[in-house]
Coordinates of C-alpha atoms in Angstrom, one line a residue:
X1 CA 130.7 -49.0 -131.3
X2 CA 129.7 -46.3 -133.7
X3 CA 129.6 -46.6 -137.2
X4 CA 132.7 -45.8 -139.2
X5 CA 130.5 -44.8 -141.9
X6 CA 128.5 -42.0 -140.1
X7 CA 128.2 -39.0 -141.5
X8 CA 130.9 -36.0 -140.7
X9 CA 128.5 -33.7 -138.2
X10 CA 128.2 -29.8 -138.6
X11 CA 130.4 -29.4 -135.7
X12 CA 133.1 -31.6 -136.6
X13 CA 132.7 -29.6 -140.2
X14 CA 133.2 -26.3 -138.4
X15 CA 135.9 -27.4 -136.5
X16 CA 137.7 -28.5 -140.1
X17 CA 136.8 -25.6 -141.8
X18 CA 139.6 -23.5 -139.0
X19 CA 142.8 -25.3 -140.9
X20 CA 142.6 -23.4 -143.4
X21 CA 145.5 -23.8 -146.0
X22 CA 145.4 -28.0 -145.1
X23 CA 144.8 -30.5 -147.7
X24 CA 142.1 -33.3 -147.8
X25 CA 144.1 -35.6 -146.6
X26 CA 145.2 -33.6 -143.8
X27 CA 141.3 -32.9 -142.8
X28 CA 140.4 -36.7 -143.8
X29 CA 142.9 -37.7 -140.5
X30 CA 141.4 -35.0 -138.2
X31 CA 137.8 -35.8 -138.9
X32 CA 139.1 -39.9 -138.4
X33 CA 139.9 -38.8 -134.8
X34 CA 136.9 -36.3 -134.3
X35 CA 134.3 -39.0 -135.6
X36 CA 135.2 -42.1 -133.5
X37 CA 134.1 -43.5 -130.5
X38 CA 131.4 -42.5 -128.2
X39 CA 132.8 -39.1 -128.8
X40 CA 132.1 -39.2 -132.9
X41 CA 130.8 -35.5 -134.2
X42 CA 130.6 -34.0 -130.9
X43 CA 133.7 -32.0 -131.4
X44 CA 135.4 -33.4 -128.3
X45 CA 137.8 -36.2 -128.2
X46 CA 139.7 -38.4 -125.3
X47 CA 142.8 -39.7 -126.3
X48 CA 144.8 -42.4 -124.5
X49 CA 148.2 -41.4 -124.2
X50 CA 151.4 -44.3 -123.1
X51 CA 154.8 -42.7 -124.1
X52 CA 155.5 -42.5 -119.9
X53 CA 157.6 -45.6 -120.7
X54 CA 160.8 -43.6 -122.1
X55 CA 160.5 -40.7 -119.7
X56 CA 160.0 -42.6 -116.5
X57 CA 161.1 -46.7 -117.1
X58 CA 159.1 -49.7 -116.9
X59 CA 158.3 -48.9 -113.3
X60 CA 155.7 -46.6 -115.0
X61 CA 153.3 -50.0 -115.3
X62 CA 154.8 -51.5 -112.0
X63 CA 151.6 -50.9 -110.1
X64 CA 149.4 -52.8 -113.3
X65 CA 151.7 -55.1 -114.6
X66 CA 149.4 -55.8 -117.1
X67 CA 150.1 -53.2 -119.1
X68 CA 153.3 -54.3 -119.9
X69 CA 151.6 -55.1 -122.7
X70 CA 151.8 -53.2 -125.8
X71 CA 148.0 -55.3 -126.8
X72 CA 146.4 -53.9 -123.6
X73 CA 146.5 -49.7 -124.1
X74 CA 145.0 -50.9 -127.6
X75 CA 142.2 -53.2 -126.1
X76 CA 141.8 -50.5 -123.5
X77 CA 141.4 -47.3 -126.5
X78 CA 139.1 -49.5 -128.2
X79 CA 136.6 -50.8 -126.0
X80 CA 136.5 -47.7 -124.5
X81 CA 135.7 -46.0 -127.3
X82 CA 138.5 -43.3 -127.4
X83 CA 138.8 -41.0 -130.0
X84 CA 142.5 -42.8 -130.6
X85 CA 145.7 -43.7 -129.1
X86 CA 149.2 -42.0 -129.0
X87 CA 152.5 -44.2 -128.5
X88 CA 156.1 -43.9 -129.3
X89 CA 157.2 -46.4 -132.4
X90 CA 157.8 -49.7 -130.5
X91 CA 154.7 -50.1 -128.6
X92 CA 152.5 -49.2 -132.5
X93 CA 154.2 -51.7 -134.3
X94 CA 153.8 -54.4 -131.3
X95 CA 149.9 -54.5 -132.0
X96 CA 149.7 -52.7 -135.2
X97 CA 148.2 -55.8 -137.2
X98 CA 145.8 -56.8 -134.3
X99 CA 144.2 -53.8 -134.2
X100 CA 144.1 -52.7 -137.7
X101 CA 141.4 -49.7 -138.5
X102 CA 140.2 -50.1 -135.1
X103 CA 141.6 -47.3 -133.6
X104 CA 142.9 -43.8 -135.4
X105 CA 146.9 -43.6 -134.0
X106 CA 149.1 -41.3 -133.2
X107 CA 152.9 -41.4 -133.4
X108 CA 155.0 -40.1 -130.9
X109 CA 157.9 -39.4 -133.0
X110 CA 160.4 -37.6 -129.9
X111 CA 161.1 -39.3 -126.5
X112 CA 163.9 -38.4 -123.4
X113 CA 164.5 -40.6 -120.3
X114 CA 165.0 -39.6 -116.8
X115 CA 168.6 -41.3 -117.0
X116 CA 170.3 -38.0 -118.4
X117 CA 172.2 -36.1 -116.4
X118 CA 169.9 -33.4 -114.2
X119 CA 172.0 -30.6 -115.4
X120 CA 171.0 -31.2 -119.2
X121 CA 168.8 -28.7 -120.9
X122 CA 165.0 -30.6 -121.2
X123 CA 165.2 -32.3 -124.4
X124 CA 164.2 -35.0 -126.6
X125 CA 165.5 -36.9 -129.5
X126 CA 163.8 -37.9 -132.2
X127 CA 162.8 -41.9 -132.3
X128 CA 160.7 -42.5 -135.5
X129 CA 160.0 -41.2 -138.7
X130 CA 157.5 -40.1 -141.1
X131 CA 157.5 -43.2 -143.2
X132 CA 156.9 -44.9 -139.9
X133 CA 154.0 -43.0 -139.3
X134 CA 152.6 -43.9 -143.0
X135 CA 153.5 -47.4 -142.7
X136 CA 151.4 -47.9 -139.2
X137 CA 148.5 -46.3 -141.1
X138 CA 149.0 -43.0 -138.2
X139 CA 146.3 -40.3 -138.7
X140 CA 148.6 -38.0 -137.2
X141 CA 152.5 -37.6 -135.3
X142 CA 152.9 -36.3 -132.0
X143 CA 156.0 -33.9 -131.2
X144 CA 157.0 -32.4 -127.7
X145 CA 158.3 -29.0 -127.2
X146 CA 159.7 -27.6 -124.1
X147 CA 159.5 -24.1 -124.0
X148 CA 161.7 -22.7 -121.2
X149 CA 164.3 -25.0 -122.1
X150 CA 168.0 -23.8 -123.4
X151 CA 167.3 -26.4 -125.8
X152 CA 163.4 -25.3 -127.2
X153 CA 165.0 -22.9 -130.4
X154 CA 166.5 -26.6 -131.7
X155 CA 162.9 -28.6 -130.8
X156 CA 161.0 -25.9 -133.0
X157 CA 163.1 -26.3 -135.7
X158 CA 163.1 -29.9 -135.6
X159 CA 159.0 -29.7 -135.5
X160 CA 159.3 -27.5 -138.2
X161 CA 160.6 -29.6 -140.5
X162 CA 158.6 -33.1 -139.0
X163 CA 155.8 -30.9 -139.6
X164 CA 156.4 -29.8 -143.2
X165 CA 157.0 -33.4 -144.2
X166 CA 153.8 -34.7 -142.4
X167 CA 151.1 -32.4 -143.9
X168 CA 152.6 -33.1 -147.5
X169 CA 152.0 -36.8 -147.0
X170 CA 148.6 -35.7 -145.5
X171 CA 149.0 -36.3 -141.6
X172 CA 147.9 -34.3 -139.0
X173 CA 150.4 -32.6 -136.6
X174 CA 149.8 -33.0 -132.1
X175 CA 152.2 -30.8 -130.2
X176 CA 152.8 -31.5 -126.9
X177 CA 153.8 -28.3 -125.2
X178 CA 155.4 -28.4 -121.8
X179 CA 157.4 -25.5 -120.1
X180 CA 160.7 -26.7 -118.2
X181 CA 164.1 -24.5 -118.2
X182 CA 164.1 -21.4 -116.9
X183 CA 161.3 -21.4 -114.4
X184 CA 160.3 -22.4 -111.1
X185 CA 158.4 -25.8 -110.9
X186 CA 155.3 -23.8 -110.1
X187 CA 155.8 -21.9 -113.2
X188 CA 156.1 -24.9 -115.0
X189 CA 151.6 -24.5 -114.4
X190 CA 151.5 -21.4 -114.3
X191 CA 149.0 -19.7 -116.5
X192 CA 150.9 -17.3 -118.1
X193 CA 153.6 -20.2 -119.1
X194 CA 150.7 -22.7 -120.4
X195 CA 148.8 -20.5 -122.6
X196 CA 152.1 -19.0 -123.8
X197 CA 153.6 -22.7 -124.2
X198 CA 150.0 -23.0 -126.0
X199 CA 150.4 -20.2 -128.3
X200 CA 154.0 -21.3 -129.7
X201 CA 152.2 -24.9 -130.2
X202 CA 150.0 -23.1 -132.6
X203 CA 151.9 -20.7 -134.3
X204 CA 154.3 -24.2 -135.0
X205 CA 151.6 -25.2 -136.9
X206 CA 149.9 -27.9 -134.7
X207 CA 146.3 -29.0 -135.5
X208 CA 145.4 -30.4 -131.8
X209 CA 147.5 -28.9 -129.2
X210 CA 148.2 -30.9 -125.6
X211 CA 148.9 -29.0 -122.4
X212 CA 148.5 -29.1 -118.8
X213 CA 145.6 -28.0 -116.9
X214 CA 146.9 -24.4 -115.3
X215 CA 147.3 -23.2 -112.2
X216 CA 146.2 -19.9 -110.7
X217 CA 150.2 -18.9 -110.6
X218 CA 151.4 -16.0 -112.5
X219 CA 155.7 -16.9 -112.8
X220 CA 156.9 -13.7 -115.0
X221 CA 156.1 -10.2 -113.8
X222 CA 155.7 -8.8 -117.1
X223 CA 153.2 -11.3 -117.7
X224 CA 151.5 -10.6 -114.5
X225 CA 150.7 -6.8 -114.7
X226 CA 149.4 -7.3 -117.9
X227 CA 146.8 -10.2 -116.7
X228 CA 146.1 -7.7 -113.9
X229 CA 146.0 -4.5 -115.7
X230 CA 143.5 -6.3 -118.1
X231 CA 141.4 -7.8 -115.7
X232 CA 142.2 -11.1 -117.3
X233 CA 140.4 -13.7 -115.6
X234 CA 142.1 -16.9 -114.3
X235 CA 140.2 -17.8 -110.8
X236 CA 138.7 -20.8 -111.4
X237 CA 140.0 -23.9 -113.8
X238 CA 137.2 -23.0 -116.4
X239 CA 138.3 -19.6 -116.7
X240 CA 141.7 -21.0 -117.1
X241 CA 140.7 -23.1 -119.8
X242 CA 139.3 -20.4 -121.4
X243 CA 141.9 -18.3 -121.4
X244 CA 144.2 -21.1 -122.9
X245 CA 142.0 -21.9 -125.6
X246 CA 141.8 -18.2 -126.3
X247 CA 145.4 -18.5 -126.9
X248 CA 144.9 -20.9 -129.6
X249 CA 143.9 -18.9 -132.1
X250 CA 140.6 -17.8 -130.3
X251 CA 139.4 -21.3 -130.3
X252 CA 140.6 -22.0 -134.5
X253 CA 143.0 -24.6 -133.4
X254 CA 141.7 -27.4 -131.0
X255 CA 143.1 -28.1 -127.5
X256 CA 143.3 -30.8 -125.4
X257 CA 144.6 -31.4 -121.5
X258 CA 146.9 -34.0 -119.7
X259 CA 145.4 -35.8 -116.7
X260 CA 148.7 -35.2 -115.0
X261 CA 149.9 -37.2 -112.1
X262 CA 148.0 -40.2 -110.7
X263 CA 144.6 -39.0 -109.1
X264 CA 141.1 -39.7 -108.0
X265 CA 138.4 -40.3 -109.8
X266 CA 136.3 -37.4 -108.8
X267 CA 139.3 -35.4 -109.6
X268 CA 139.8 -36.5 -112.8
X269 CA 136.1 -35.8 -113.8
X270 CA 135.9 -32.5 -112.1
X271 CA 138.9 -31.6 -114.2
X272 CA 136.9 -32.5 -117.3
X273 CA 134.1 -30.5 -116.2
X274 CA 135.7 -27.5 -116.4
X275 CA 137.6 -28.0 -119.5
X276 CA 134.2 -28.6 -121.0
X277 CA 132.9 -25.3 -119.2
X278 CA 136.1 -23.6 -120.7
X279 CA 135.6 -24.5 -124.7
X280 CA 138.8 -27.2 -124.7
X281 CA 138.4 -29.8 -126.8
X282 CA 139.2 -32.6 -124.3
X283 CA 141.4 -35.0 -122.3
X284 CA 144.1 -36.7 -123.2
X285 CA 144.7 -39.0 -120.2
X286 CA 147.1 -42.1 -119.5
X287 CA 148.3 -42.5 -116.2
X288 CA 145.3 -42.3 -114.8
X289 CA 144.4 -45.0 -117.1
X290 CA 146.4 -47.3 -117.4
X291 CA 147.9 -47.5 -114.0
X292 CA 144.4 -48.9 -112.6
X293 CA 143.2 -52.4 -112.8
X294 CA 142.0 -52.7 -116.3
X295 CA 138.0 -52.8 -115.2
X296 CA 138.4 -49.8 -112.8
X297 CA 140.6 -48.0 -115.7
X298 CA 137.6 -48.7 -118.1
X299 CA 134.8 -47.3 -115.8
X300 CA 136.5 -44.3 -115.4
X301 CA 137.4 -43.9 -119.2
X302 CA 133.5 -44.2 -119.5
X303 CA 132.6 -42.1 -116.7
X304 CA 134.8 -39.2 -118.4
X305 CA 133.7 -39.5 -122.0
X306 CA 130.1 -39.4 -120.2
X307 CA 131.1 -36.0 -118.9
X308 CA 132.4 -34.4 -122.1
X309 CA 129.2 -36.0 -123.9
X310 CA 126.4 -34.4 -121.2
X311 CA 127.9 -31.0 -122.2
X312 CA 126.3 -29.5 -125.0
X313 CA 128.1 -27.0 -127.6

């Protein structure tokens, strides 16, 4: 494993030097993230994500059922060298003092469950606090926002004020920003919905932004003549990625993608190719994980942060 001690690199610098009215603190948690693992100073990260559990039930770790444990997505972010791991309270606190300053973590502080009644607005309730987040030594919270949904005015204002609270006590800030509401499930990908989803994330006042890789789609026709009228390109995946990172601030705030539903391998790592190919920061990848055997789960975890360290910035 790389040395804690190492010294912050002029990318991970330049990166820091975007968040420009954060404190020490603040930048002391992002560079924690940006300077471990195999990833350290390179300016990309891979995080390992396990808040499925609320949404979806424990059938989420049916197919593995070692990963019922809360001890295995920690083993599996540390040996693999992630840059750190993002859960809701309960599964932090169940290995929180076995993995101590091994790993930087991330507190999901909102969850739903797929239990609610269909006709519900998407939404999610808060689960944990700030002082959670300080007491689990947390470099940062996670939030997710669905814009789209009848209920997105209330998330923002609930980030709002999560968010206020974290940066005073110095912790970074990851939105998670999906579209669901008033759109077709194809919009829900949809370029124009992702990079605009993206763009809220930012102006909300996230450091590292999470998303969905985009699809070709274009949902809203106002949206569509203008990507049209200015030749915006959106072809392949990279020049997706491109265009959503463009939507963060030009690049000034860092982006990273979901690996989605279950996949192949070669999928996976072609979808890493061309976020690297795109400027995004990096993957933020679960399923795809932790739903493998944990040896198979571990090669690929390697075989993807060999990707995003081949590519040169």
């Amino acid at each position: 494993m790389k040395d804690h001690m190492m010294r912050v690199t002029k990318r991970v610098k330049e990166i820091l030097s975007f968040y420009e009215s954060d404190s020490p603190g603040i930048k002391n948690n992002l560079a924690r993230i940006l300077m471990q693992g195999r990833l350290a100073g390179t300016g990309h990260m891979v995080i390992l994500p396990v808040d499925q559990g609320f949404e979806h039930g424990p059938r989420t770790f049916a197919t593995n059922p070692a990963a019922f444990d809360p001890h295995y997505h920690y083993r599996m972010a540390v040996e693999a060298e992630l840059s750190a791991y993002a859960a809701p309270l309960g599964w932090l606190e169940a290995g929180a003092d076995t993995f101590a300053g091994e790993i930087p973590t991330i507190l999901k502080m909102n969850s739903s469950n797929s239990l609610l009644c269909k006709t519900n607005a998407p939404d999610q309730a808060i689960t944990a606090s700030i002082s959670d987040a300080l007491r689990l030594g947390c470099a940062a919270i996670g939030f997710t926002i669905y814009p789209g949904s009848d209920s997105s005015l209330e998330m923002f204002e609930e980030i709002r004020d999560l968010a206020l609270e974290a940066k005073a006590c110095g912790l970074a800030v990851v939105i998670w920003s999906y579209a669901r509401g008033n759109m077709s499930k194809e919009g829900e990908t949809a370029i124009d919905v992702v990079s605009y989803g993206a763009h809220i994330a930012a102006l909300l006042g996230a450091h590292i932004i999470k998303v969905k890789l985009p699809s070709a789609h274009l949902e809203f026709p106002e949206a569509k003549k203008q990507y049209l009228d200015n030749n915006i390109k959106i072809d392949t995946m990279a020049d997706r990625v491109r265009h959503v990172v463009q939507s963060c601030f030009n690049g000034r705030r860092m982006v990273v993608f979901s690996g989605g539903e279950a996949k192949d391998v070669n999928s996976v790592l072609d979808d890493a190719r061309a976020i690297c190919a795109g400027g995004g920061n990096g993957s933020i990848i679960g399923r795809n994980s932790f739903q493998r055997p944990y040896d198979e789960g571990m090669k690929l975890l390697t075989q993807l942060t060999s990707v995003y360290l081949d590519h040169k910035i």
